[in-house]
Coordinates of C-alpha atoms in Angstrom, one line a residue:
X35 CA 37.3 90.6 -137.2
X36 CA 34.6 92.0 -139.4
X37 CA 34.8 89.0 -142.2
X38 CA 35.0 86.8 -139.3
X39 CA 31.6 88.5 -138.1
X40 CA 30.1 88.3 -141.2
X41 CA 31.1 84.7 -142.1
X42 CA 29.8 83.8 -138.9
X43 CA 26.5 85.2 -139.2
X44 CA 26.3 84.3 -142.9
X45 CA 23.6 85.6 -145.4
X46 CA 20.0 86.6 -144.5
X47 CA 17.9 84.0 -145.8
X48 CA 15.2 85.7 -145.2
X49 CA 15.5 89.0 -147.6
X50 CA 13.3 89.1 -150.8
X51 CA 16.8 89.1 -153.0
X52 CA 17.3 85.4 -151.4
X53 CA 13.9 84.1 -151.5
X54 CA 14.2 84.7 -155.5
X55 CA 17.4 82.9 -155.4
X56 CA 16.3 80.1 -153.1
X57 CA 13.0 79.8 -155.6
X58 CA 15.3 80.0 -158.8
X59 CA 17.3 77.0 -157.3
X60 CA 14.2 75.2 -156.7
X61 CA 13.3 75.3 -160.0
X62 CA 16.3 74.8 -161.8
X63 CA 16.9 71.5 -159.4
X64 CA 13.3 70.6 -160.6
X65 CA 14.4 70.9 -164.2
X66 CA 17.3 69.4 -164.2
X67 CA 16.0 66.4 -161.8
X68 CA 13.5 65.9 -164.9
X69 CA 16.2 66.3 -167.2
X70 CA 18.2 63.7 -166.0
X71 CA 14.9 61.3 -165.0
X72 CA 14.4 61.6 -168.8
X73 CA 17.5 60.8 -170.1
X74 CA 17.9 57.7 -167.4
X75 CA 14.6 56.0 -167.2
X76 CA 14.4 54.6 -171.0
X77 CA 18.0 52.8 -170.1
X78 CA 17.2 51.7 -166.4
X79 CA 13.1 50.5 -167.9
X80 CA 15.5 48.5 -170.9
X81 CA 17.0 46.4 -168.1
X82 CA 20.4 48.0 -168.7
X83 CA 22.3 47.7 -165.2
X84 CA 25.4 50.2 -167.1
X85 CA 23.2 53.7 -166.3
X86 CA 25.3 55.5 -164.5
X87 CA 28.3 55.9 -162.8
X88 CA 26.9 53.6 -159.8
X89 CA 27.4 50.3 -161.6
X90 CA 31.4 50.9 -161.5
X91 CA 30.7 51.2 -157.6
X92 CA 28.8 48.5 -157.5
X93 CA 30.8 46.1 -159.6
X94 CA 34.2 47.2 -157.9
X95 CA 32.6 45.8 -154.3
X96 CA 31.3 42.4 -156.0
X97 CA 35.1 42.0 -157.3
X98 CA 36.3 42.6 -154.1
X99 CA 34.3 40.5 -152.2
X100 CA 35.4 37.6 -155.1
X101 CA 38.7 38.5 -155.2
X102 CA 41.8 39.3 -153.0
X103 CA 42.2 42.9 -152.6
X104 CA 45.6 43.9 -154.8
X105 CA 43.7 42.0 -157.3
X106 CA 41.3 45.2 -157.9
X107 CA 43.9 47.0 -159.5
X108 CA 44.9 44.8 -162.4
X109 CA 42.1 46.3 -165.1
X110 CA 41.9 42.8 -166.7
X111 CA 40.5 41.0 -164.6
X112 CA 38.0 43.5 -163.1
X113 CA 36.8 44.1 -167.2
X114 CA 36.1 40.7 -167.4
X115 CA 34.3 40.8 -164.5
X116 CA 32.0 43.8 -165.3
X117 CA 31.9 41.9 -168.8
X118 CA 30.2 39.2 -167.0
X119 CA 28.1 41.6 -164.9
X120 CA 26.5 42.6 -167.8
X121 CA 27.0 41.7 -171.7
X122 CA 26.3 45.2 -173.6
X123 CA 28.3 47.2 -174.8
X124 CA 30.5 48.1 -171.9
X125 CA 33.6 50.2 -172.1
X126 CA 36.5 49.5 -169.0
X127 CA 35.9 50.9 -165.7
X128 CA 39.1 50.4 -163.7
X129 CA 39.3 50.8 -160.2
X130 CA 41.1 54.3 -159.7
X131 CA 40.4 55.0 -155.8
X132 CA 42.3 54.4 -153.1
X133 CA 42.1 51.1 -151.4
X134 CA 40.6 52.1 -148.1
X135 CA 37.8 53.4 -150.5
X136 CA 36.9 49.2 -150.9
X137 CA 35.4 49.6 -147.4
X138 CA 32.9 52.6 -148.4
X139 CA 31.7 50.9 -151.5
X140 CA 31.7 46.5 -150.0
X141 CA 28.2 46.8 -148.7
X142 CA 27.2 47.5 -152.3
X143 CA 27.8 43.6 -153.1
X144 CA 24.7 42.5 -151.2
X145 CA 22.5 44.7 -153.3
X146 CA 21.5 44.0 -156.7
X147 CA 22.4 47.4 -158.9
X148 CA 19.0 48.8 -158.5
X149 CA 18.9 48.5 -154.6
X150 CA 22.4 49.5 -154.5
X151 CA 21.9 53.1 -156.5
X152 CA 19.1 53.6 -153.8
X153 CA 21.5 53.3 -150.7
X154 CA 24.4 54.7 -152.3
X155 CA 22.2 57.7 -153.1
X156 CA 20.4 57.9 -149.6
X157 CA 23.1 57.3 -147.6
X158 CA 25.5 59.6 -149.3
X159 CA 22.9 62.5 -149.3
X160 CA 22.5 61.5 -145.5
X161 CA 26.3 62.0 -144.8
X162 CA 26.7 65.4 -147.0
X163 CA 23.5 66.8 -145.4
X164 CA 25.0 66.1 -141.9
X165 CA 28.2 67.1 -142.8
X166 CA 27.2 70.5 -144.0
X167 CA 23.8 71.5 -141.6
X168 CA 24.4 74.2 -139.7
X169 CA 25.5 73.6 -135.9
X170 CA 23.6 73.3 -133.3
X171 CA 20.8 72.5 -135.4
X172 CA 17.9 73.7 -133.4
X173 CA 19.0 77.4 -132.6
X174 CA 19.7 77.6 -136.1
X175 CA 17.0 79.4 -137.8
X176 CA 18.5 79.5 -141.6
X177 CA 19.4 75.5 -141.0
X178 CA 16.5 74.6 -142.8
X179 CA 17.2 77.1 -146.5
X180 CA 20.9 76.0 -146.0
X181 CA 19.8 72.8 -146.8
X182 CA 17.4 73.0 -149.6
X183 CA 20.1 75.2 -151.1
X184 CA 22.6 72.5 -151.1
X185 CA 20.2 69.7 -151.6
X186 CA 18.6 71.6 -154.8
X187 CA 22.0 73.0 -155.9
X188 CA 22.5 70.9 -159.9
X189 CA 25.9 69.1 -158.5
X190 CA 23.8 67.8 -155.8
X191 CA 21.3 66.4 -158.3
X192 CA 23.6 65.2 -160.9
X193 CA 25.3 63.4 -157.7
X194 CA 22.3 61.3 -157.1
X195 CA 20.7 61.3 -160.6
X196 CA 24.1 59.4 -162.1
X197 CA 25.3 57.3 -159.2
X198 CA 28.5 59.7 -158.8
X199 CA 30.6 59.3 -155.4
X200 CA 30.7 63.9 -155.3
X201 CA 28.7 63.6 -152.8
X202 CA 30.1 61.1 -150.3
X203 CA 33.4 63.0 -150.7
X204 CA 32.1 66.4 -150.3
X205 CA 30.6 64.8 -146.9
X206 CA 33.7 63.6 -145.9
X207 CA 35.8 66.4 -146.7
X208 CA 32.9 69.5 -145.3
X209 CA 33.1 66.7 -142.0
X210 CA 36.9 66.4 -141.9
X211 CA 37.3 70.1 -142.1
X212 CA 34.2 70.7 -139.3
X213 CA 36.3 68.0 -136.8
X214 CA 39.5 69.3 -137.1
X215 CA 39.3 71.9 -134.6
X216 CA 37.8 69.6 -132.3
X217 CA 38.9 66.2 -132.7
X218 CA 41.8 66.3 -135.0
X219 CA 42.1 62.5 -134.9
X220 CA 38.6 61.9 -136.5
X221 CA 39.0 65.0 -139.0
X222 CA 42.3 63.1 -140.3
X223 CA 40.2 59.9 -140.8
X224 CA 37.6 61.6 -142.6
X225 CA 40.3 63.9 -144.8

């Protein structure tokens, strides 16, 4: 009963030990955000469309909205359509997901790769930070430190810095796990 207690009513934000954390956090996510800005912007501003992990993502929804869907797992074919995508140096990216995963990443396809890292970034921080903010929202008082902590936190930034999918699937695994309890049909979908 007492760890439920104190899970439930978490950790004071508001104590001068976790204002240093939450202001350490803040400026290692600065850093790091810099970090990775550095090491990106010289291959995005050379017109490279390979710099980062979004350009699999991207190029798996323009196969599959050229191609019949089985056909995403024969690695040939979907090299020699990244090939064609762009015509660097390019090493394979085969499609390793699940196919219901097709559906997540299809709207990509109407985007060109710079437009498509935006939304895939946006809306993925979008579903994490709903997945994780504190319920209800407004008689929440540490809602708002919860999540700069986990918006700041480095695997959030790497996340959107490279194009990685970490945090679409930490949104739909922290939102699986929050539905289950209450509607176990829609917490299945989501897990």
């Amino acid at each position: 009963a007492r760890m439920r207690a104190a899970w439930r009513g978490g950790v004071r934000l508001d104590s001068p030990p976790a204002r240093a954390a939450l202001a350490l956090v803040l400026v290692a996510g600065v850093f790091l955000a810099w970090r990775i800005g550095a090491r990106q912007w010289p291959v995005i501003a050379s017109g490279n469309k390979v710099f980062s992990d979004l350009f699999a993502h991207w190029s798996y929804a323009g196969f599959a909205a050229a191609h019949p869907g089985p056909a995403i797992y024969d690695h040939d074919a979907i090299f020699a359509f990244q090939r064609g995508l762009f015509d660097g140096r390019l090493q394979g990216l085969p499609f390793a997901y699940p196919p219901p995963y097709l559906f997540l990443v299809l709207p990509l396809a109407a985007f060109t790769v710079w437009h498509a890292a935006l939304l895939w970034g946006a809306a993925s921080l979008a579903a994490f930070a709903a997945a994780i903010a504190p319920r209800p929202w407004r008689a929440e008082p540490k809602a708002p430190s919860v999540l700069a902590l986990a918006i700041l936190a480095p695997s959030t930034i790497v996340c959107l810095g490279y194009g990685q999918n970490g945090l679409l699937i930490a949104a739909l695994l922290a939102g699986g796990l929050r539905l289950l309890p209450a509607r176990p049909g829609w917490g299945g979908v989501l897990l």
